PDB file of C-alpha atoms in Angstrom:
ATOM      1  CA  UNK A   1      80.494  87.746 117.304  1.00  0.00           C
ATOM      2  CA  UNK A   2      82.625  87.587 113.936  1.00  0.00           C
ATOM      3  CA  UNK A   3      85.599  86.039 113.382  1.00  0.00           C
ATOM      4  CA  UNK A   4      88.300  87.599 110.569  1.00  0.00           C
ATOM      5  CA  UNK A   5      90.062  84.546 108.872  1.00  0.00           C
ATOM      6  CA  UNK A   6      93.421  86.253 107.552  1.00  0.00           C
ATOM      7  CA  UNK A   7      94.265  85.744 104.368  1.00  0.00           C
ATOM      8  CA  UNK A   8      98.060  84.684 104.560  1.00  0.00           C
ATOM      9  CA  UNK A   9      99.900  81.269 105.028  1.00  0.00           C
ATOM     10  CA  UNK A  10     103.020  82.281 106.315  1.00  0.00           C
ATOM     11  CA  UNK A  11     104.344  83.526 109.267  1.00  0.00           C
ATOM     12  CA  UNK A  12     105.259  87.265 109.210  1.00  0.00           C
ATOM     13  CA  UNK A  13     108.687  88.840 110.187  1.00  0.00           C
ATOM     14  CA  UNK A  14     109.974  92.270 110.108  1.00  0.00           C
ATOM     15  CA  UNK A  15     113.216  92.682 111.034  1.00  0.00           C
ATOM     16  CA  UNK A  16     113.977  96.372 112.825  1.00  0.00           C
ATOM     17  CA  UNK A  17     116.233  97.256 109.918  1.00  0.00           C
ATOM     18  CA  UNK A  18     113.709  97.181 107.194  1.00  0.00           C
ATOM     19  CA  UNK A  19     110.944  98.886 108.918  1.00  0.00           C
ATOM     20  CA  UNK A  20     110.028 101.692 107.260  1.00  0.00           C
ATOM     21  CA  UNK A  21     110.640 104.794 109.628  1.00  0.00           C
ATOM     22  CA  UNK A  22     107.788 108.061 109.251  1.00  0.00           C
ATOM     23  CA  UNK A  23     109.016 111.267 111.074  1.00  0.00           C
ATOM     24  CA  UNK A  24     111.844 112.750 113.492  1.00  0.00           C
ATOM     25  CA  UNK A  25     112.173 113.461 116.814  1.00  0.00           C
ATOM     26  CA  UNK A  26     109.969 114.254 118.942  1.00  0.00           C
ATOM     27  CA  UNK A  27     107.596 111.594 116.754  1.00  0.00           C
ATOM     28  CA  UNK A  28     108.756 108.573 114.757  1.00  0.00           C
ATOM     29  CA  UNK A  29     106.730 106.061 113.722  1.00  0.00           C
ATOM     30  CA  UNK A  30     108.241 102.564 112.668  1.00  0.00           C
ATOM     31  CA  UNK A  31     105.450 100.778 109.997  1.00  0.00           C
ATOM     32  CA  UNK A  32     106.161  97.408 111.067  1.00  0.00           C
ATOM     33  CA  UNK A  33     103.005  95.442 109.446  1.00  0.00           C
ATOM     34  CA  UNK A  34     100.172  96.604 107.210  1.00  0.00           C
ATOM     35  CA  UNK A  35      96.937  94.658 106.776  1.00  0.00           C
ATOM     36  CA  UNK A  36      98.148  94.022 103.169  1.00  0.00           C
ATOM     37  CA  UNK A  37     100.827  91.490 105.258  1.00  0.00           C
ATOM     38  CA  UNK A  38      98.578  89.836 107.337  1.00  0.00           C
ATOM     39  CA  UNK A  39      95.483  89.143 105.273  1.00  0.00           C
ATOM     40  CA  UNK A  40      93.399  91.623 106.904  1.00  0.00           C
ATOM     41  CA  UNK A  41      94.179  90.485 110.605  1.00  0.00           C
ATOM     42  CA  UNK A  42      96.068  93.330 111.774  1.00  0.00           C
ATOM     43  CA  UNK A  43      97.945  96.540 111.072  1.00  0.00           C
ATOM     44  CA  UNK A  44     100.957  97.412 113.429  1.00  0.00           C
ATOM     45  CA  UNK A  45     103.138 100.381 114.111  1.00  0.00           C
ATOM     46  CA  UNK A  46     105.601 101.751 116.625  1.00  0.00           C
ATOM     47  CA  UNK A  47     105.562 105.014 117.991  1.00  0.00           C
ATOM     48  CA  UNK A  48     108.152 106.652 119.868  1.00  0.00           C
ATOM     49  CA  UNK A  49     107.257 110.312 121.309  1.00  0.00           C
ATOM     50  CA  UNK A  50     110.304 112.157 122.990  1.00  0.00           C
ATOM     51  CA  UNK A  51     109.586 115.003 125.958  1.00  0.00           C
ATOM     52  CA  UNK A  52     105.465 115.494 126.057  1.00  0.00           C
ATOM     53  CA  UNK A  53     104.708 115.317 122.087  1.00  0.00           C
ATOM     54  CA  UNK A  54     101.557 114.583 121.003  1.00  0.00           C
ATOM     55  CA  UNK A  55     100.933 111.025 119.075  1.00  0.00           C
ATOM     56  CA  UNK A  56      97.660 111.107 117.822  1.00  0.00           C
ATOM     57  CA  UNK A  57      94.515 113.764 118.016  1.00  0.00           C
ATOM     58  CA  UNK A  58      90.893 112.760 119.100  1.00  0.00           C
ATOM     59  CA  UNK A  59      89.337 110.625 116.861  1.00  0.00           C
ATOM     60  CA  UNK A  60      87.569 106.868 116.436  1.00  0.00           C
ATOM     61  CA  UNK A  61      87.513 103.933 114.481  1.00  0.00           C
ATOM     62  CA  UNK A  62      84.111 103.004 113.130  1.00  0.00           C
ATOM     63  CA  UNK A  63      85.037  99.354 112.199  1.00  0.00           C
ATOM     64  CA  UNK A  64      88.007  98.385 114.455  1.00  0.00           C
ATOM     65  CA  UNK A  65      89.471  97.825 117.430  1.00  0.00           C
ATOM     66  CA  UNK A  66      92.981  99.672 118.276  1.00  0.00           C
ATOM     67  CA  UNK A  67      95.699  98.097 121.485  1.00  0.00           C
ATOM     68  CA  UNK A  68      98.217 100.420 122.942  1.00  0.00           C
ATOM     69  CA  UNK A  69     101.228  98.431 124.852  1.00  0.00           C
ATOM     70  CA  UNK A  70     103.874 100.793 126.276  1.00  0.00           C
ATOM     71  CA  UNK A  71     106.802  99.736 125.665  1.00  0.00           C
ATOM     72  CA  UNK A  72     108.382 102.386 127.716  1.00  0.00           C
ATOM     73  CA  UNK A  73     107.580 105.484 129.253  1.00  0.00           C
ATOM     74  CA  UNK A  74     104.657 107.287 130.286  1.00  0.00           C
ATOM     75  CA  UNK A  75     101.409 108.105 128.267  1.00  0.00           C
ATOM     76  CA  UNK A  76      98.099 109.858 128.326  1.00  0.00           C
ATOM     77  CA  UNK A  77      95.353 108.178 126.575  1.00  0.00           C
ATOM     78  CA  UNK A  78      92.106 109.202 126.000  1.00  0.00           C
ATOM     79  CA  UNK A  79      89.557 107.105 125.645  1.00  0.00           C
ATOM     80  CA  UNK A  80      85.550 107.955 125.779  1.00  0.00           C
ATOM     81  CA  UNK A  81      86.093 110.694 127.877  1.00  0.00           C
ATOM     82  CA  UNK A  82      88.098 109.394 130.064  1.00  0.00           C
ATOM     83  CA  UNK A  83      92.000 110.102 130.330  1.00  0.00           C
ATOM     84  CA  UNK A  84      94.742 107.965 131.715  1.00  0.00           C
ATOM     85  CA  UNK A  85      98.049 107.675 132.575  1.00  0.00           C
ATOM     86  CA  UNK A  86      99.661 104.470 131.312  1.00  0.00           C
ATOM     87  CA  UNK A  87     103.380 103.238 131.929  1.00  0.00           C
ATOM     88  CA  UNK A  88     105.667 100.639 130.807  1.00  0.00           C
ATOM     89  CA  UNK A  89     104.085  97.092 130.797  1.00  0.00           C
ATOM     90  CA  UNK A  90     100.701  98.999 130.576  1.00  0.00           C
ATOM     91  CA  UNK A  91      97.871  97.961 128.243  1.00  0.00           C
ATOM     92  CA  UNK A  92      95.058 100.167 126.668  1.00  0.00           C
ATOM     93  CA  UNK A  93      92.112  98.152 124.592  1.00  0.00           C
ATOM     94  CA  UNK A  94      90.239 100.753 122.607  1.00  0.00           C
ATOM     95  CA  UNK A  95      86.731  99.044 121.377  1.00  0.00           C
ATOM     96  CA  UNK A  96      85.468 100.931 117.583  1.00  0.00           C
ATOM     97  CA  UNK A  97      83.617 104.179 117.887  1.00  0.00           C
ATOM     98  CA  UNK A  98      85.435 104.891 120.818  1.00  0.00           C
ATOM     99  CA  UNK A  99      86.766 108.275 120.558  1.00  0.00           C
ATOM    100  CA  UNK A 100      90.696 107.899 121.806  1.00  0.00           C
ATOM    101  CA  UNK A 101      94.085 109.879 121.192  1.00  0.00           C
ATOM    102  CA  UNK A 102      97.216 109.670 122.660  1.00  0.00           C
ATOM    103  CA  UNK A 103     100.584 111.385 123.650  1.00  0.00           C
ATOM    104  CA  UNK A 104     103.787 111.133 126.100  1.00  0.00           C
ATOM    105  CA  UNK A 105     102.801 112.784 129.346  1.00  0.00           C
ATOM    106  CA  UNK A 106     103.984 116.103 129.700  1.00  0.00           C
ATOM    107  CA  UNK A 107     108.240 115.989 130.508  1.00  0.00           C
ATOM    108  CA  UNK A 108     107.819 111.762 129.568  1.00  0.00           C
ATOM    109  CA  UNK A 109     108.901 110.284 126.629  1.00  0.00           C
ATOM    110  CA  UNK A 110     106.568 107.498 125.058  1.00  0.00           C
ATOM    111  CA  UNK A 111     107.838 104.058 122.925  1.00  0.00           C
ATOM    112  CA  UNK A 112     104.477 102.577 122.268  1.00  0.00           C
ATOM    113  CA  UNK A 113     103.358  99.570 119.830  1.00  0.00           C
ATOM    114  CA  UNK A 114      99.927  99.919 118.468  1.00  0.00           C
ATOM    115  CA  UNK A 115      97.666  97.386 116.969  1.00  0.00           C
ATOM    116  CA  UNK A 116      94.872  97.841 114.882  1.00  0.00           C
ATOM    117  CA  UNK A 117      92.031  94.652 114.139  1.00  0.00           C
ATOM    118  CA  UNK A 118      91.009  94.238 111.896  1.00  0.00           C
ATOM    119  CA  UNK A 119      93.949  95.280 109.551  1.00  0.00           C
ATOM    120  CA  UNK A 120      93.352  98.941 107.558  1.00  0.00           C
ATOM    121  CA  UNK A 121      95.992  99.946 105.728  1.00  0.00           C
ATOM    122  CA  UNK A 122      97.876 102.008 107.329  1.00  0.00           C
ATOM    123  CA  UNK A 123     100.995 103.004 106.354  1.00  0.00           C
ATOM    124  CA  UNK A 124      99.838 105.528 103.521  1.00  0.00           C
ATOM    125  CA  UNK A 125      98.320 107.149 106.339  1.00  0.00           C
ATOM    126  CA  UNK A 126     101.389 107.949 108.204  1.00  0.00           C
ATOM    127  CA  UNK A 127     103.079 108.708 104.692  1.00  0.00           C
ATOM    128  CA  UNK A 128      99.679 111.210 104.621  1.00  0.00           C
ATOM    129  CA  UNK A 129     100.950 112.665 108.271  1.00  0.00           C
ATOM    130  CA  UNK A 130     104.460 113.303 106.973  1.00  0.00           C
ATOM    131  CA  UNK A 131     103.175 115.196 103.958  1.00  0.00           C
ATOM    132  CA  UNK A 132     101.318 117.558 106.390  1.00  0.00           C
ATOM    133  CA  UNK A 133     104.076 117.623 108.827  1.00  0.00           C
ATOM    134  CA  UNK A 134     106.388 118.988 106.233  1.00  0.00           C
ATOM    135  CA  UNK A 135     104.211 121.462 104.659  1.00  0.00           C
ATOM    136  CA  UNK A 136     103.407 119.628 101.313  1.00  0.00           C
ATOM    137  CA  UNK A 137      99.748 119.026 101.835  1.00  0.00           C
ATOM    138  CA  UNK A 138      97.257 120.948 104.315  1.00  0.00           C
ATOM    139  CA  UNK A 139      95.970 119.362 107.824  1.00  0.00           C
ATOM    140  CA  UNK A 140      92.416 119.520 106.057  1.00  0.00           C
ATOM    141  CA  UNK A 141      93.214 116.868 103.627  1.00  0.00           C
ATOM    142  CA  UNK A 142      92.720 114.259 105.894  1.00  0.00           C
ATOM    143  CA  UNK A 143      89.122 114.891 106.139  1.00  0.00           C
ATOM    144  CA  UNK A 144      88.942 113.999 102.598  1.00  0.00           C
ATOM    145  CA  UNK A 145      90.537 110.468 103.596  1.00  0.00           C
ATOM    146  CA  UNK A 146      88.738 109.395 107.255  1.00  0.00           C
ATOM    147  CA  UNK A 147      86.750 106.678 105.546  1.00  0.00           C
ATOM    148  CA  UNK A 148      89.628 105.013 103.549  1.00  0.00           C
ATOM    149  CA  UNK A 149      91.751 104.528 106.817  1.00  0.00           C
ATOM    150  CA  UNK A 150      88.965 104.671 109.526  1.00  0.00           C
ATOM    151  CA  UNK A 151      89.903 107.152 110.925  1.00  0.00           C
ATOM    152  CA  UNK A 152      87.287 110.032 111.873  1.00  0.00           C
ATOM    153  CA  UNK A 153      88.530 113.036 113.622  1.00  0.00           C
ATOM    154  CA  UNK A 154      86.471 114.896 116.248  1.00  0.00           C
ATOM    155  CA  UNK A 155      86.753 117.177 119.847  1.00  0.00           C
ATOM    156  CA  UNK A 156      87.170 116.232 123.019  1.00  0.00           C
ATOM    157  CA  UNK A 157      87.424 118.849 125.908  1.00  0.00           C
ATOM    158  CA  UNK A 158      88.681 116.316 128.172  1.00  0.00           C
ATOM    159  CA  UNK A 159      91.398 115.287 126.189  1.00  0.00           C
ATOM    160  CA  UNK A 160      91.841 119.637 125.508  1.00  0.00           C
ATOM    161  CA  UNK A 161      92.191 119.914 129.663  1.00  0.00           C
ATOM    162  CA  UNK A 162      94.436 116.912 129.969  1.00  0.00           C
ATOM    163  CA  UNK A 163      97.245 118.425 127.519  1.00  0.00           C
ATOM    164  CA  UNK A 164      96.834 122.238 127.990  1.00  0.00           C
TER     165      UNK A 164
END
């Protein structure tokens, strides 16, 4: 078993107001804490999906472990090849190299804070996402980047059958 020792001697607060807010309706994404803020422990988002949209596509981390805690709502998650319906109060643990993705259930809306452990730096990626989302870069350049956030995209026809 290994233990991370973060790297920081302070405690961490970010108020609501001065997190930095990726997207619009149906996705947002509040960065809350990057693992440049926490000495490696932990990277932390919020992500609110509105009416069925999609959070994240099939993929895995290689070196990390990633928690899901609905906030509110309903989700579908993915994980292995498994998919399941969480709601409010619900946790979902997702060990590394488990492939995982996750959305609001169709007609739901999601609010769902995600932590990722150790920390990766994060937040560029979701700056990456918004590129792509308004046209200034193509979906394919984040296969040029799946090592540098740990992020490694793949298929899964069980998560393909949950959301068609």
């Amino acid at each position: 078993m290994s233990l991370i020792t973060p790297d920081f001697d302070r405690p961490l607060l970010v108020r609501e107001a001065d997190a930095e807010i990726i997207g619009r309706a149906p996705t947002t994404i509040r960065l809350l804490a990057d693992s440049n803020a926490t000495g490696g422990a932990l990277s932390t988002q919020r992500v609110t999906l509105a009416d069925g949209a999609n959070g994240a596509n099939p993929h895995h981390h290689a070196n990390s472990v990633e928690l899901f805690y609905l906030l509110e709502g309903t989700a579908q998650f993915l994980s292995g090849e498994s998919v399941v319906t969480a709601q409010r109060g619900d946790l979902v643990v997702v060990p590394p190299n488990v492939p995982h993705a996750f959305a609001a259930a169709p007609g739901e809306n999601a609010d769902i804070l995600i932590v990722i452990t150790p920390g990766v730096e994060r937040f560029e990626y979701f700056r990456h996402l918004e590129r792509i989302a308004y046209g200034k870069v193509p979906p394919e350049s984040l296969l040029d980047v799946q090592e540098l956030y740990d992020t490694y995209f793949q298929q899964s026809e069980a998560w393909n059958s949950a959301r068609a």
